[in-house]
Amino acid sequence: MQVLSILSEPIFIKGGIRIIHFIGLALGLGTATFLDLMIVRFMLRSKIRQSQADAFHFGTRVVTVGLILLWISGLGFLAYYGAFDPEKLANPKIWAKVSIVAVLTVNAVYLHRAVLPLVDQQVSRTLFDGLSLRQRVLMLIGGATSATCWYVPVALGSIPQFNNSLPANQLWALFCALLITTNALAITAFFSIEALMRWRQGRGQEVGASDRPSAA
């Protein structure tokens, strides 16, 4: 009974919620970063093997578990603050983080429904081989949005200067500006790399043609 009494103390309740939060963050952020690196590798002309597609599927399931744990711990924190520390609910940073995780959740649904089928479709091919411009752009947006939505809440939670310093709408505006910037950079970087690789391929063909002996 004494153990139960100790565990029911607010400090232990908050500690338990924090542990769930850290586990969800580790699973989601770590695996999402790994999947983004896999996408970058596929973008650089590496063909997708079936084993890699299977690993991608497994990784997305791990990210989903991490996201579910984040929602459980996030709602747990809101309930804890409401019961034991209600003034914390006035911190705009908390609501900004909740809204960003909501965007992350919507993007995760999009990735499951739109991007994963494309990865399966591209087995034995490079990631963007045969895809339309629209499909390429939407895939890049999904990946850049995922990375941004995972790292921004970490930054908000790690920088105490954001506590009660900016209203939620300004934090949301900063997030949107960062989201637009990262998507624009991802799209620009991809098409720049693709143009460079096409140019190098064309130069290689020209050099090869010039090295061939001319017909007598």
Short mmCIF file of C-alpha atoms in Angstrom, two decimals:
data_model
loop_
_atom_site.label_atom_id
_atom_site.label_comp_id
_atom_site.label_asym_id
_atom_site.label_seq_id
_atom_site.Cartn_x
_atom_site.Cartn_y
_atom_site.Cartn_z
CA MET A 1 0.00 0.00 0.00
CA GLN A 2 2.84 2.36 0.79
CA VAL A 3 4.37 1.71 -2.65
CA LEU A 4 1.05 2.51 -4.31
CA SER A 5 0.78 5.67 -2.26
CA ILE A 6 4.25 6.77 -3.35
CA LEU A 7 3.60 5.95 -7.01
CA SER A 8 0.39 7.99 -6.93
CA GLU A 9 2.33 11.12 -5.99
CA PRO A 10 2.22 13.81 -8.73
CA ILE A 11 5.99 13.70 -9.24
CA PHE A 12 5.87 9.98 -10.07
CA ILE A 13 2.87 10.42 -12.33
CA LYS A 14 4.71 13.13 -14.26
CA GLY A 15 7.82 10.95 -14.39
CA GLY A 16 5.84 8.07 -15.88
CA ILE A 17 4.32 10.33 -18.52
CA ARG A 18 7.77 11.70 -19.33
CA ILE A 19 9.17 8.19 -19.81
CA ILE A 20 6.39 7.35 -22.28
CA HIS A 21 7.08 10.65 -24.03
CA PHE A 22 10.80 9.96 -24.37
CA ILE A 23 10.20 6.42 -25.67
CA GLY A 24 7.75 7.73 -28.27
CA LEU A 25 10.17 10.46 -29.27
CA ALA A 26 13.09 8.03 -29.56
CA LEU A 27 11.11 5.57 -31.67
CA GLY A 28 9.47 8.18 -33.88
CA LEU A 29 12.27 10.69 -34.37
CA GLY A 30 15.05 8.12 -34.68
CA THR A 31 13.23 5.89 -37.13
CA ALA A 32 11.84 8.81 -39.15
CA THR A 33 15.37 10.17 -39.55
CA PHE A 34 16.58 6.74 -40.70
CA LEU A 35 13.75 6.52 -43.24
CA ASP A 36 14.57 10.01 -44.55
CA LEU A 37 18.18 8.92 -45.05
CA MET A 38 16.95 5.86 -46.94
CA ILE A 39 14.91 8.12 -49.22
CA VAL A 40 17.97 10.28 -49.86
CA ARG A 41 19.89 7.17 -50.83
CA PHE A 42 17.13 6.09 -53.20
CA MET A 43 17.10 9.59 -54.69
CA LEU A 44 20.79 9.27 -55.54
CA ARG A 45 20.16 6.64 -58.19
CA SER A 46 20.28 3.62 -55.92
CA LYS A 47 17.73 0.99 -56.95
CA ILE A 48 15.23 -0.17 -54.36
CA ARG A 49 15.47 -3.82 -53.35
CA GLN A 50 12.53 -5.73 -51.92
CA SER A 51 14.35 -6.10 -48.60
CA GLN A 52 14.70 -2.31 -48.43
CA ALA A 53 11.02 -1.82 -49.19
CA ASP A 54 10.18 -4.29 -46.41
CA ALA A 55 12.48 -2.38 -44.03
CA PHE A 56 10.73 0.83 -45.03
CA HIS A 57 7.37 -0.71 -44.13
CA PHE A 58 8.69 -1.91 -40.78
CA GLY A 59 10.16 1.52 -40.08
CA THR A 60 6.86 3.25 -40.75
CA ARG A 61 5.15 0.92 -38.26
CA VAL A 62 7.76 1.84 -35.64
CA VAL A 63 7.17 5.54 -36.37
CA THR A 64 3.43 4.96 -35.94
CA VAL A 65 4.01 3.40 -32.52
CA GLY A 66 6.18 6.36 -31.57
CA LEU A 67 3.49 8.78 -32.73
CA ILE A 68 0.81 6.98 -30.71
CA LEU A 69 3.02 7.15 -27.61
CA LEU A 70 3.52 10.88 -28.21
CA TRP A 71 -0.24 11.42 -28.28
CA ILE A 72 -0.71 9.33 -25.13
CA SER A 73 2.01 11.22 -23.26
CA GLY A 74 0.93 14.59 -24.66
CA LEU A 75 -2.64 14.14 -23.53
CA GLY A 76 -1.27 12.78 -20.26
CA PHE A 77 0.71 15.98 -19.74
CA LEU A 78 -2.39 18.10 -20.45
CA ALA A 79 -4.38 16.07 -17.91
CA TYR A 80 -1.55 16.31 -15.38
CA TYR A 81 -1.26 20.08 -15.76
CA GLY A 82 -5.01 20.45 -15.51
CA ALA A 83 -5.05 18.51 -12.23
CA PHE A 84 -1.82 19.60 -10.54
CA ASP A 85 -0.29 22.58 -12.36
CA PRO A 86 -3.03 24.49 -14.25
CA GLU A 87 -0.93 27.61 -14.88
CA LYS A 88 1.24 25.55 -17.26
CA LEU A 89 -1.76 25.28 -19.60
CA ALA A 90 -1.38 29.00 -20.28
CA ASN A 91 2.01 28.39 -21.91
CA PRO A 92 1.51 28.94 -25.69
CA LYS A 93 4.39 26.57 -26.44
CA ILE A 94 2.34 23.59 -25.25
CA TRP A 95 -0.48 24.29 -27.69
CA ALA A 96 1.95 25.00 -30.52
CA LYS A 97 3.52 21.57 -29.95
CA VAL A 98 0.10 19.90 -29.92
CA SER A 99 -0.85 21.52 -33.23
CA ILE A 100 2.47 20.54 -34.82
CA VAL A 101 2.02 16.91 -33.74
CA ALA A 102 -1.46 17.08 -35.30
CA VAL A 103 0.16 18.15 -38.60
CA LEU A 104 2.67 15.32 -38.18
CA THR A 105 -0.19 12.85 -37.74
CA VAL A 106 -1.99 14.03 -40.88
CA ASN A 107 1.27 13.81 -42.82
CA ALA A 108 1.87 10.29 -41.49
CA VAL A 109 -1.53 9.21 -42.82
CA TYR A 110 -0.62 10.73 -46.19
CA LEU A 111 2.72 8.91 -46.25
CA HIS A 112 1.02 5.58 -45.50
CA ARG A 113 -1.64 6.02 -48.15
CA ALA A 114 0.30 7.75 -50.93
CA VAL A 115 4.04 7.30 -50.50
CA LEU A 116 4.37 3.69 -49.31
CA PRO A 117 2.47 2.31 -52.35
CA LEU A 118 4.87 4.26 -54.59
CA VAL A 119 7.89 2.75 -52.81
CA ASP A 120 6.46 -0.74 -53.38
CA GLN A 121 5.80 0.14 -57.00
CA GLN A 122 9.44 1.20 -57.50
CA VAL A 123 11.08 -2.04 -56.33
CA SER A 124 14.00 -2.88 -58.68
CA ARG A 125 13.94 0.72 -59.90
CA THR A 126 15.21 4.04 -58.57
CA LEU A 127 12.79 5.97 -56.37
CA PHE A 128 11.60 8.47 -58.98
CA ASP A 129 12.05 6.38 -62.12
CA GLY A 130 8.90 6.72 -64.24
CA LEU A 131 7.06 8.92 -61.72
CA SER A 132 5.35 12.11 -62.82
CA LEU A 133 6.57 15.51 -61.70
CA ARG A 134 3.56 15.81 -59.39
CA GLN A 135 4.29 12.46 -57.74
CA ARG A 136 7.92 13.41 -57.20
CA VAL A 137 7.06 16.77 -55.66
CA LEU A 138 4.39 15.29 -53.37
CA MET A 139 6.82 12.62 -52.19
CA LEU A 140 9.48 15.23 -51.44
CA ILE A 141 6.94 17.37 -49.58
CA GLY A 142 5.87 14.40 -47.47
CA GLY A 143 9.46 13.63 -46.46
CA ALA A 144 10.43 17.25 -45.73
CA THR A 145 7.23 17.80 -43.74
CA SER A 146 7.87 14.69 -41.67
CA ALA A 147 11.41 15.76 -40.79
CA THR A 148 10.32 19.29 -39.88
CA CYS A 149 7.38 18.15 -37.75
CA TRP A 150 9.58 15.75 -35.77
CA TYR A 151 12.43 18.15 -35.07
CA VAL A 152 10.53 21.38 -34.36
CA PRO A 153 8.75 20.04 -31.22
CA VAL A 154 12.12 18.79 -29.96
CA ALA A 155 13.56 22.28 -30.44
CA LEU A 156 10.57 23.88 -28.71
CA GLY A 157 10.89 21.52 -25.76
CA SER A 158 14.67 22.00 -25.49
CA ILE A 159 14.76 25.81 -25.58
CA PRO A 160 13.27 27.27 -22.38
CA GLN A 161 13.29 30.78 -23.87
CA PHE A 162 10.16 29.85 -25.81
CA ASN A 163 8.19 29.42 -22.57
CA ASN A 164 5.51 32.12 -22.36
CA SER A 165 7.62 34.39 -24.59
CA LEU A 166 5.66 34.23 -27.86
CA PRO A 167 1.93 33.76 -28.43
CA ALA A 168 0.81 30.54 -30.05
CA ASN A 169 -0.06 32.24 -33.36
CA GLN A 170 3.49 33.59 -33.69
CA LEU A 171 4.99 30.19 -32.91
CA TRP A 172 2.65 28.68 -35.49
CA ALA A 173 3.69 31.33 -38.04
CA LEU A 174 7.37 30.51 -37.42
CA PHE A 175 6.64 26.81 -37.87
CA CYS A 176 4.79 27.44 -41.14
CA ALA A 177 7.66 29.60 -42.42
CA LEU A 178 10.16 26.86 -41.52
CA LEU A 179 7.96 24.22 -43.13
CA ILE A 180 7.73 26.18 -46.39
CA THR A 181 11.49 26.78 -46.34
CA THR A 182 12.44 23.13 -45.77
CA ASN A 183 10.06 21.96 -48.49
CA ALA A 184 11.42 24.53 -50.94
CA LEU A 185 15.00 23.53 -50.10
CA ALA A 186 14.21 19.81 -50.50
CA ILE A 187 12.58 20.32 -53.89
CA THR A 188 15.33 22.66 -55.10
CA ALA A 189 18.11 20.35 -53.90
CA PHE A 190 16.56 17.32 -55.59
CA PHE A 191 16.03 18.91 -58.97
CA SER A 192 19.48 20.54 -58.82
CA ILE A 193 21.09 17.16 -58.15
CA GLU A 194 19.01 15.55 -60.88
CA ALA A 195 19.99 18.25 -63.40
CA LEU A 196 23.66 17.86 -62.45
CA MET A 197 23.53 14.08 -62.84
CA ARG A 198 21.85 14.41 -66.24
CA TRP A 199 24.49 16.91 -67.31
CA ARG A 200 27.30 14.59 -66.19
CA GLN A 201 25.64 11.67 -67.94
CA GLY A 202 25.36 13.71 -71.13
CA ARG A 203 28.99 14.81 -70.86
CA GLY A 204 30.02 11.19 -70.37
CA GLN A 205 28.17 10.15 -73.51
CA GLU A 206 29.78 12.99 -75.48
CA VAL A 207 33.26 12.02 -74.28
CA GLY A 208 32.58 8.38 -75.10
CA ALA A 209 31.41 9.27 -78.58
CA SER A 210 34.45 11.47 -79.23
CA ASP A 211 36.79 8.63 -78.15
CA ARG A 212 35.36 6.21 -80.67
CA PRO A 213 37.49 5.77 -83.82
CA SER A 214 35.91 7.38 -86.86
CA ALA A 215 34.94 5.20 -89.79
CA ALA A 216 37.49 5.12 -92.63
#
